[in-house]
Every structure is written in C-alpha cells, then in structure tokens.
Amino acid sequence: MSYLTRLAKHMVAQLLERDELEAVMGDLTEMRATPWRSSIEILGLIVRRQAAHWSHGFPWVAAFGLALPGTLLLQGTSYSISCRYQGLTGAGICNGWSPAGSGQLAQLPCLAVLLVLTSWSLGFLTSFISRRTLWASAILVAAPCLYCQAKFHEAAVSRLCLLLFLPLMAAGACQGLRGTRIRPATAIALTAVSTVLTLICNRM
Amino acid sequence: MPTEAAALLGEFEYLLITAAAALNDNAYGVSIREEIESTTRRRCSIGALYTTIDRLEKKGLVTTWMSDATPERGGRSKRMVRVTPKGVQAAKAFFDAMMRASRRAPWVTA
C-alpha cells in the first residue's frame, strides 16, 4: 500500500465514525464498486457529514473564535518571550525594545508559564468541542503562522520564535482528540492561574 | 391545522422508511439503496442514504445496529435498519397527507 493511500485512509478515518466507515466500505465491496466510484461515494458522504457539522455553532466557535484569534495572540506572546530572553542573555535587542531591566527578568517566567497554559488549553478546547472539524481549525492556525513567517523581519531573533506555542497547542489538541476529560477543579485552577498571571504580567 | 403537519417527513425520508419497512429483517445500506433505485428509477448516493438514516435515527423513526461481518463484504459488518412504531406512524401520516393533497389533482381525477 502506497504512502498516499495510507494517508487518504487515515484522513477518511478521522472524518467518519468507525462503524460508519466499516458499513460504507462493506457496502462498496458488496456492490463491487470501482476504486473511483468508491472514492466519489465516500467523498460525497464526507461532504454531507461536514455540512451537517457546520450547521451547528461549535465548529465556528472553535475555528473563528478560538483557533484564529488565539494563534495571533500566542504568536505575539511567543515573540515577546523571545525578545525578553534575547535581551536578558545579551544576544541582541529586538526593534522597539529597550535593554533588559529588572522588570523584564520577572516578566519572563510569568509569560512563559502563561504561554504554556494558554497554548495547551486553547489546543485542547478547540479539538474537544469540535473534533470532526479540527482540520478547519488547523488551517486557521497554519494560515496566520505562514503569513507571519513570510513577513517576519527581525535580526535579533529567529522567525521560528513565533511558533513557540505550536508544540504545546498541538499537545493540547491531541489530548482533546483522545476525549480526555478535565475535572472541574483542574479547569478552575487553570483559569485562575492564567488570570492571575495575565494580571501580574500586565502590571509589571 | 393538523398536528401531523409539523412532523411530516421529507420525500427521501419517506422513501427510505418505506424501503426499510418492505425489506424487514434484510434492511441495510445496499438493499435499501437497491430498493429505492428500483422503485424511483433514480440514483441514490451512499452519502444521502447514510445521512438520512442518521437523521431518522435521531428523530426516533428508525433504529440501527451493526450486524456480524460477512465474507461477501470483505469481512465487514452491515448497518442494519429497523423502522420503529413511531416511524410507521410518520410514514402513514405522510402517505395520508399526500393522498389528501392529490385527491383533486388532474392527474388523479382524469
């Protein structure tokens, strides 16, 4: 089996329920459908399923309410952390930044923890509330990242510094896909810590 | 206005319930599709079939379950369909409504 066929099967398996895929593949085998006809039939089913998913609010909230604005915000935070780190280590100063002071030293761990918490939570929530349309949220994460990578011009830091949040967001999304449940106490603790850290970072 | 109007089935939903009811214990994807295609002489896609089955199941008009795997299907299971009493009632309401609506139509009276 070629890599592309395996990839196509994996993608189809992500978009359809396991039982449904089993029944449809069985039907197509029984009908002796050609590979081309089978592909068209499965694609038709996927399109109809996706249309049904998008008729609800969750995919829109996940894609346009969480993934897109979250990515823009977290890219900014990633950049901010990188510039502070560079300033503190003396490796360089980003455009528009002043040389490192004591305030920045305290802000760096605060921002780093905030980035970890927010990235993971955003990835988790996006995939948890809309598992079947995660591909759309992924596109809305990838698009601004690629745009900023193309437009980024900063001598002091690498353009990859904008993507610091991405592995954490992906880890959160994986947890959400697995259907992991967060206890209310944990969720409240996460929210409280994030809020306190945001307030502390803003006051410094 | 009669209350049945609010729960009136769609045309394809009615065709699917009628086919599943006629096939009885042998109602599953391929057999329902063949029944619909032979009676309407129109193509029925797998996408339309399975999304409609899901919709009907959510409304409580049919129930579905996975059967055992069979060799002619490459060892894969069938999704069996059974019409519920509520489904029979909805199909009957649709049929009655169509009959009433068609009573004075020229192609009926001619």
PDB file of N, CA and C in Angstrom, chain A residues 3-39:
ATOM      1  N   TYR A   3       2.158   5.202   0.365  1.00  0.00           N
ATOM      2  CA  TYR A   3       2.038   6.147   1.470  1.00  0.00           C
ATOM      3  C   TYR A   3       0.795   7.022   1.305  1.00  0.00           C
ATOM      4  N   LEU A   4       0.521   7.443   0.036  1.00  0.00           N
ATOM      5  CA  LEU A   4      -0.628   8.317  -0.216  1.00  0.00           C
ATOM      6  C   LEU A   4      -1.954   7.626   0.100  1.00  0.00           C
ATOM      7  N   THR A   5      -2.041   6.325  -0.245  1.00  0.00           N
ATOM      8  CA  THR A   5      -3.276   5.577   0.050  1.00  0.00           C
ATOM      9  C   THR A   5      -3.478   5.480   1.548  1.00  0.00           C
ATOM     10  N   ARG A   6      -2.368   5.205   2.279  1.00  0.00           N
ATOM     11  CA  ARG A   6      -2.449   5.104   3.744  1.00  0.00           C
ATOM     12  C   ARG A   6      -2.888   6.437   4.353  1.00  0.00           C
ATOM     13  N   LEU A   7      -2.310   7.515   3.802  1.00  0.00           N
ATOM     14  CA  LEU A   7      -2.644   8.851   4.290  1.00  0.00           C
ATOM     15  C   LEU A   7      -4.123   9.163   4.039  1.00  0.00           C
ATOM     16  N   ALA A   8      -4.603   8.832   2.819  1.00  0.00           N
ATOM     17  CA  ALA A   8      -6.009   9.081   2.468  1.00  0.00           C
ATOM     18  C   ALA A   8      -6.929   8.295   3.398  1.00  0.00           C
ATOM     19  N   LYS A   9      -6.577   7.018   3.673  1.00  0.00           N
ATOM     20  CA  LYS A   9      -7.406   6.191   4.558  1.00  0.00           C
ATOM     21  C   LYS A   9      -7.436   6.768   5.973  1.00  0.00           C
ATOM     22  N   HIS A  10      -6.277   7.245   6.427  1.00  0.00           N
ATOM     23  CA  HIS A  10      -6.184   7.823   7.768  1.00  0.00           C
ATOM     24  C   HIS A  10      -7.064   9.074   7.870  1.00  0.00           C
ATOM     25  N   MET A  11      -7.023   9.908   6.813  1.00  0.00           N
ATOM     26  CA  MET A  11      -7.814  11.143   6.826  1.00  0.00           C
ATOM     27  C   MET A  11      -9.303  10.827   6.820  1.00  0.00           C
ATOM     28  N   VAL A  12      -9.692   9.830   6.014  1.00  0.00           N
ATOM     29  CA  VAL A  12     -11.106   9.427   5.955  1.00  0.00           C
ATOM     30  C   VAL A  12     -11.547   8.907   7.316  1.00  0.00           C
ATOM     31  N   ALA A  13     -10.656   8.121   7.941  1.00  0.00           N
ATOM     32  CA  ALA A  13     -10.980   7.561   9.261  1.00  0.00           C
ATOM     33  C   ALA A  13     -11.167   8.659  10.302  1.00  0.00           C
ATOM     34  N   GLN A  14     -10.457   9.789  10.125  1.00  0.00           N
ATOM     35  CA  GLN A  14     -10.609  10.901  11.059  1.00  0.00           C
ATOM     36  C   GLN A  14     -11.931  11.637  10.859  1.00  0.00           C
ATOM     37  N   LEU A  15     -12.430  11.596   9.610  1.00  0.00           N
ATOM     38  CA  LEU A  15     -13.620  12.384   9.284  1.00  0.00           C
ATOM     39  C   LEU A  15     -14.918  11.618   9.457  1.00  0.00           C
ATOM     40  N   LEU A  16     -14.848  10.267   9.479  1.00  0.00           N
ATOM     41  CA  LEU A  16     -16.061   9.456   9.638  1.00  0.00           C
ATOM     42  C   LEU A  16     -15.950   8.591  10.890  1.00  0.00           C
ATOM     43  N   GLU A  17     -17.116   8.252  11.442  1.00  0.00           N
ATOM     44  CA  GLU A  17     -17.135   7.353  12.601  1.00  0.00           C
ATOM     45  C   GLU A  17     -16.665   5.972  12.150  1.00  0.00           C
ATOM     46  N   ARG A  18     -16.087   5.213  13.099  1.00  0.00           N
ATOM     47  CA  ARG A  18     -15.515   3.899  12.755  1.00  0.00           C
ATOM     48  C   ARG A  18     -16.577   2.939  12.204  1.00  0.00           C
ATOM     49  N   ASP A  19     -17.727   2.870  12.881  1.00  0.00           N
ATOM     50  CA  ASP A  19     -18.798   1.970  12.449  1.00  0.00           C
ATOM     51  C   ASP A  19     -19.337   2.366  11.077  1.00  0.00           C
ATOM     52  N   GLU A  20     -19.460   3.665  10.876  1.00  0.00           N
ATOM     53  CA  GLU A  20     -19.990   4.142   9.601  1.00  0.00           C
ATOM     54  C   GLU A  20     -19.033   3.797   8.461  1.00  0.00           C
ATOM     55  N   LEU A  21     -17.753   3.990   8.715  1.00  0.00           N
ATOM     56  CA  LEU A  21     -16.751   3.677   7.697  1.00  0.00           C
ATOM     57  C   LEU A  21     -16.787   2.182   7.372  1.00  0.00           C
ATOM     58  N   GLU A  22     -16.926   1.375   8.407  1.00  0.00           N
ATOM     59  CA  GLU A  22     -16.998  -0.085   8.245  1.00  0.00           C
ATOM     60  C   GLU A  22     -18.198  -0.467   7.366  1.00  0.00           C
ATOM     61  N   ALA A  23     -19.373   0.118   7.684  1.00  0.00           N
ATOM     62  CA  ALA A  23     -20.592  -0.201   6.929  1.00  0.00           C
ATOM     63  C   ALA A  23     -20.477   0.264   5.481  1.00  0.00           C
ATOM     64  N   VAL A  24     -19.955   1.461   5.281  1.00  0.00           N
ATOM     65  CA  VAL A  24     -19.845   2.021   3.926  1.00  0.00           C
ATOM     66  C   VAL A  24     -18.846   1.222   3.093  1.00  0.00           C
ATOM     67  N   MET A  25     -17.700   0.903   3.682  1.00  0.00           N
ATOM     68  CA  MET A  25     -16.692   0.118   2.946  1.00  0.00           C
ATOM     69  C   MET A  25     -17.259  -1.259   2.589  1.00  0.00           C
ATOM     70  N   GLY A  26     -18.026  -1.853   3.516  1.00  0.00           N
ATOM     71  CA  GLY A  26     -18.664  -3.140   3.256  1.00  0.00           C
ATOM     72  C   GLY A  26     -19.672  -3.040   2.127  1.00  0.00           C
ATOM     73  N   ASP A  27     -20.473  -1.977   2.137  1.00  0.00           N
ATOM     74  CA  ASP A  27     -21.466  -1.753   1.067  1.00  0.00           C
ATOM     75  C   ASP A  27     -20.774  -1.632  -0.287  1.00  0.00           C
ATOM     76  N   LEU A  28     -19.701  -0.871  -0.326  1.00  0.00           N
ATOM     77  CA  LEU A  28     -18.995  -0.655  -1.597  1.00  0.00           C
ATOM     78  C   LEU A  28     -18.367  -1.951  -2.097  1.00  0.00           C
ATOM     79  N   THR A  29     -17.865  -2.772  -1.166  1.00  0.00           N
ATOM     80  CA  THR A  29     -17.295  -4.072  -1.562  1.00  0.00           C
ATOM     81  C   THR A  29     -18.400  -4.969  -2.117  1.00  0.00           C
ATOM     82  N   GLU A  30     -19.537  -4.995  -1.432  1.00  0.00           N
ATOM     83  CA  GLU A  30     -20.660  -5.837  -1.874  1.00  0.00           C
ATOM     84  C   GLU A  30     -21.188  -5.378  -3.232  1.00  0.00           C
ATOM     85  N   MET A  31     -21.177  -4.076  -3.469  1.00  0.00           N
ATOM     86  CA  MET A  31     -21.652  -3.539  -4.754  1.00  0.00           C
ATOM     87  C   MET A  31     -20.599  -3.676  -5.855  1.00  0.00           C
ATOM     88  N   ARG A  32     -19.438  -4.155  -5.488  1.00  0.00           N
ATOM     89  CA  ARG A  32     -18.286  -4.268  -6.402  1.00  0.00           C
ATOM     90  C   ARG A  32     -18.009  -2.922  -7.093  1.00  0.00           C
ATOM     91  N   ALA A  33     -18.022  -1.878  -6.311  1.00  0.00           N
ATOM     92  CA  ALA A  33     -17.766  -0.540  -6.845  1.00  0.00           C
ATOM     93  C   ALA A  33     -16.295  -0.398  -7.211  1.00  0.00           C
ATOM     94  N   THR A  34     -16.032   0.318  -8.286  1.00  0.00           N
ATOM     95  CA  THR A  34     -14.644   0.560  -8.706  1.00  0.00           C
ATOM     96  C   THR A  34     -13.990   1.503  -7.693  1.00  0.00           C
ATOM     97  N   PRO A  35     -12.647   1.525  -7.633  1.00  0.00           N
ATOM     98  CA  PRO A  35     -11.994   2.458  -6.683  1.00  0.00           C
ATOM     99  C   PRO A  35     -12.426   3.904  -6.910  1.00  0.00           C
ATOM    100  N   TRP A  36     -12.598   4.294  -8.171  1.00  0.00           N
ATOM    101  CA  TRP A  36     -13.002   5.662  -8.489  1.00  0.00           C
ATOM    102  C   TRP A  36     -14.398   5.954  -7.939  1.00  0.00           C
ATOM    103  N   ARG A  37     -15.323   5.016  -8.201  1.00  0.00           N
ATOM    104  CA  ARG A  37     -16.711   5.173  -7.721  1.00  0.00           C
ATOM    105  C   ARG A  37     -16.735   5.190  -6.186  1.00  0.00           C
ATOM    106  N   SER A  38     -15.932   4.307  -5.574  1.00  0.00           N
ATOM    107  CA  SER A  38     -15.874   4.260  -4.105  1.00  0.00           C
ATOM    108  C   SER A  38     -15.401   5.594  -3.545  1.00  0.00           C
ATOM    109  N   SER A  39     -14.371   6.161  -4.178  1.00  0.00           N
ATOM    110  CA  SER A  39     -13.822   7.444  -3.708  1.00  0.00           C
ATOM    111  C   SER A  39     -14.893   8.530  -3.785  1.00  0.00           C
TER     112      SER A  39
END
